[in-house]
Amino acid sequence: MTPMKEARKRLGLTQNDLAKAVGASQAHISKLENGTEQVSPDLAKRLAVELGLDVVKILYPNEKH
C-alpha cells in the first residue's frame, strides 16, 4: 500500500473525498494509488498538504523514506 493510500485511509477519506479536496478526479486518485500514473509536482503538493505527508512520499511512493 502506498503512503498516499495509507494516509487517506487513516484519515477516513474516500478516493472521491480526496479527489474533491485536491481538484482531481476519483479515477486519477485511484491510478496514482495503484501506481499506473505518475503524479505531477503541483498535485503532489496539494495531496501532501491534504494528507499531512512529506511531498517526497507522494512523488516517490516506492522509495524507502
Short mmCIF file of N, CA and C in Angstrom, two decimals:
data_model
loop_
_atom_site.label_atom_id
_atom_site.label_comp_id
_atom_site.label_asym_id
_atom_site.label_seq_id
_atom_site.Cartn_x
_atom_site.Cartn_y
_atom_site.Cartn_z
N MET A 1 0.85 -1.18 0.00
CA MET A 1 0.00 0.00 0.00
C MET A 1 0.89 1.24 0.00
N THR A 2 0.56 2.19 -0.83
CA THR A 2 1.36 3.42 -0.94
C THR A 2 1.14 4.31 0.28
N PRO A 3 2.12 5.17 0.58
CA PRO A 3 1.94 6.12 1.68
C PRO A 3 0.69 6.98 1.49
N MET A 4 0.39 7.32 0.25
CA MET A 4 -0.79 8.13 -0.03
C MET A 4 -2.06 7.39 0.36
N LYS A 5 -2.17 6.14 -0.02
CA LYS A 5 -3.36 5.35 0.30
C LYS A 5 -3.46 5.11 1.80
N GLU A 6 -2.33 4.80 2.44
CA GLU A 6 -2.33 4.59 3.89
C GLU A 6 -2.83 5.83 4.62
N ALA A 7 -2.33 7.00 4.22
CA ALA A 7 -2.73 8.25 4.86
C ALA A 7 -4.21 8.54 4.61
N ARG A 8 -4.65 8.32 3.39
CA ARG A 8 -6.06 8.56 3.06
C ARG A 8 -6.97 7.70 3.92
N LYS A 9 -6.65 6.42 4.04
CA LYS A 9 -7.46 5.52 4.85
C LYS A 9 -7.40 5.89 6.33
N ARG A 10 -6.22 6.25 6.80
CA ARG A 10 -6.06 6.64 8.20
C ARG A 10 -6.93 7.85 8.54
N LEU A 11 -7.07 8.75 7.58
CA LEU A 11 -7.88 9.94 7.77
C LEU A 11 -9.37 9.69 7.53
N GLY A 12 -9.71 8.49 7.11
CA GLY A 12 -11.11 8.15 6.87
C GLY A 12 -11.70 8.78 5.62
N LEU A 13 -10.84 9.07 4.65
CA LEU A 13 -11.29 9.69 3.40
C LEU A 13 -11.49 8.64 2.32
N THR A 14 -12.49 8.84 1.50
CA THR A 14 -12.64 8.01 0.30
C THR A 14 -11.79 8.62 -0.80
N GLN A 15 -11.59 7.87 -1.86
CA GLN A 15 -10.87 8.43 -3.01
C GLN A 15 -11.61 9.64 -3.54
N ASN A 16 -12.93 9.59 -3.54
CA ASN A 16 -13.73 10.71 -4.03
C ASN A 16 -13.57 11.94 -3.13
N ASP A 17 -13.54 11.73 -1.81
CA ASP A 17 -13.32 12.85 -0.87
C ASP A 17 -11.99 13.53 -1.17
N LEU A 18 -10.95 12.72 -1.31
CA LEU A 18 -9.62 13.25 -1.56
C LEU A 18 -9.56 13.96 -2.91
N ALA A 19 -10.17 13.35 -3.90
CA ALA A 19 -10.18 13.95 -5.25
C ALA A 19 -10.81 15.33 -5.22
N LYS A 20 -11.95 15.46 -4.56
CA LYS A 20 -12.62 16.76 -4.47
C LYS A 20 -11.76 17.77 -3.73
N ALA A 21 -11.09 17.34 -2.68
CA ALA A 21 -10.28 18.25 -1.87
C ALA A 21 -9.08 18.80 -2.62
N VAL A 22 -8.55 18.02 -3.57
CA VAL A 22 -7.35 18.46 -4.29
C VAL A 22 -7.61 18.84 -5.74
N GLY A 23 -8.85 18.78 -6.17
CA GLY A 23 -9.18 19.18 -7.54
C GLY A 23 -8.79 18.16 -8.59
N ALA A 24 -8.97 16.89 -8.27
CA ALA A 24 -8.65 15.82 -9.22
C ALA A 24 -9.88 14.92 -9.35
N SER A 25 -9.83 13.97 -10.25
CA SER A 25 -10.92 13.01 -10.37
C SER A 25 -10.65 11.79 -9.49
N GLN A 26 -11.70 11.09 -9.13
CA GLN A 26 -11.55 9.87 -8.35
C GLN A 26 -10.73 8.85 -9.13
N ALA A 27 -10.95 8.78 -10.43
CA ALA A 27 -10.21 7.84 -11.27
C ALA A 27 -8.71 8.13 -11.24
N HIS A 28 -8.36 9.41 -11.25
CA HIS A 28 -6.94 9.79 -11.21
C HIS A 28 -6.32 9.40 -9.86
N ILE A 29 -7.04 9.63 -8.77
CA ILE A 29 -6.55 9.24 -7.45
C ILE A 29 -6.33 7.74 -7.41
N SER A 30 -7.26 6.97 -7.94
CA SER A 30 -7.13 5.52 -7.98
C SER A 30 -5.89 5.10 -8.75
N LYS A 31 -5.65 5.70 -9.90
CA LYS A 31 -4.48 5.36 -10.70
C LYS A 31 -3.18 5.74 -10.00
N LEU A 32 -3.19 6.85 -9.28
CA LEU A 32 -2.00 7.24 -8.51
C LEU A 32 -1.72 6.22 -7.41
N GLU A 33 -2.78 5.81 -6.71
CA GLU A 33 -2.60 4.84 -5.62
C GLU A 33 -2.15 3.48 -6.13
N ASN A 34 -2.57 3.13 -7.34
CA ASN A 34 -2.19 1.84 -7.92
C ASN A 34 -0.88 1.88 -8.68
N GLY A 35 -0.32 3.08 -8.82
CA GLY A 35 0.96 3.22 -9.50
C GLY A 35 0.88 3.15 -11.01
N THR A 36 -0.30 3.33 -11.57
CA THR A 36 -0.43 3.28 -13.03
C THR A 36 -0.31 4.65 -13.68
N GLU A 37 -0.26 5.70 -12.87
CA GLU A 37 0.01 7.05 -13.36
C GLU A 37 0.97 7.73 -12.41
N GLN A 38 1.73 8.67 -12.96
CA GLN A 38 2.63 9.46 -12.13
C GLN A 38 1.95 10.76 -11.76
N VAL A 39 2.27 11.25 -10.59
CA VAL A 39 1.68 12.48 -10.08
C VAL A 39 2.50 13.69 -10.54
N SER A 40 1.82 14.76 -10.87
CA SER A 40 2.52 16.00 -11.22
C SER A 40 3.02 16.65 -9.93
N PRO A 41 4.08 17.44 -10.01
CA PRO A 41 4.57 18.12 -8.80
C PRO A 41 3.51 18.99 -8.13
N ASP A 42 2.69 19.67 -8.93
CA ASP A 42 1.65 20.54 -8.37
C ASP A 42 0.61 19.73 -7.59
N LEU A 43 0.14 18.64 -8.17
CA LEU A 43 -0.84 17.80 -7.49
C LEU A 43 -0.21 17.13 -6.28
N ALA A 44 1.05 16.74 -6.39
CA ALA A 44 1.75 16.12 -5.25
C ALA A 44 1.76 17.06 -4.05
N LYS A 45 1.99 18.34 -4.30
CA LYS A 45 1.99 19.32 -3.20
C LYS A 45 0.61 19.41 -2.55
N ARG A 46 -0.44 19.45 -3.37
CA ARG A 46 -1.80 19.53 -2.82
C ARG A 46 -2.15 18.27 -2.04
N LEU A 47 -1.76 17.12 -2.56
CA LEU A 47 -2.01 15.86 -1.85
C LEU A 47 -1.25 15.81 -0.53
N ALA A 48 0.00 16.25 -0.54
CA ALA A 48 0.81 16.23 0.67
C ALA A 48 0.18 17.09 1.76
N VAL A 49 -0.30 18.26 1.40
CA VAL A 49 -0.95 19.14 2.38
C VAL A 49 -2.22 18.48 2.91
N GLU A 50 -3.04 17.97 2.03
CA GLU A 50 -4.32 17.37 2.43
C GLU A 50 -4.12 16.14 3.31
N LEU A 51 -3.09 15.35 3.01
CA LEU A 51 -2.86 14.10 3.72
C LEU A 51 -1.87 14.22 4.88
N GLY A 52 -1.22 15.37 5.00
CA GLY A 52 -0.24 15.55 6.07
C GLY A 52 1.01 14.73 5.86
N LEU A 53 1.41 14.58 4.61
CA LEU A 53 2.60 13.80 4.27
C LEU A 53 3.68 14.70 3.69
N ASP A 54 4.91 14.23 3.75
CA ASP A 54 6.02 14.88 3.05
C ASP A 54 5.79 14.67 1.56
N VAL A 55 5.96 15.70 0.77
CA VAL A 55 5.71 15.61 -0.67
C VAL A 55 6.58 14.53 -1.32
N VAL A 56 7.73 14.23 -0.76
CA VAL A 56 8.61 13.19 -1.31
C VAL A 56 7.91 11.83 -1.28
N LYS A 57 7.11 11.58 -0.25
CA LYS A 57 6.38 10.30 -0.17
C LYS A 57 5.31 10.19 -1.25
N ILE A 58 4.82 11.33 -1.71
CA ILE A 58 3.83 11.33 -2.79
C ILE A 58 4.53 11.15 -4.14
N LEU A 59 5.62 11.87 -4.33
CA LEU A 59 6.35 11.82 -5.60
C LEU A 59 7.06 10.49 -5.82
N TYR A 60 7.57 9.90 -4.75
CA TYR A 60 8.35 8.65 -4.85
C TYR A 60 7.79 7.63 -3.86
N PRO A 61 6.60 7.09 -4.12
CA PRO A 61 5.94 6.21 -3.15
C PRO A 61 6.63 4.88 -2.90
N ASN A 62 7.47 4.43 -3.81
CA ASN A 62 8.11 3.13 -3.65
C ASN A 62 9.50 3.20 -3.03
N GLU A 63 9.97 4.40 -2.76
CA GLU A 63 11.28 4.58 -2.14
C GLU A 63 11.18 4.41 -0.63
N LYS A 64 12.27 3.99 -0.02
CA LYS A 64 12.34 3.93 1.44
C LYS A 64 12.57 5.35 1.95
N HIS A 65 11.75 5.78 2.89
CA HIS A 65 11.86 7.15 3.40
C HIS A 65 12.28 7.14 4.84
#
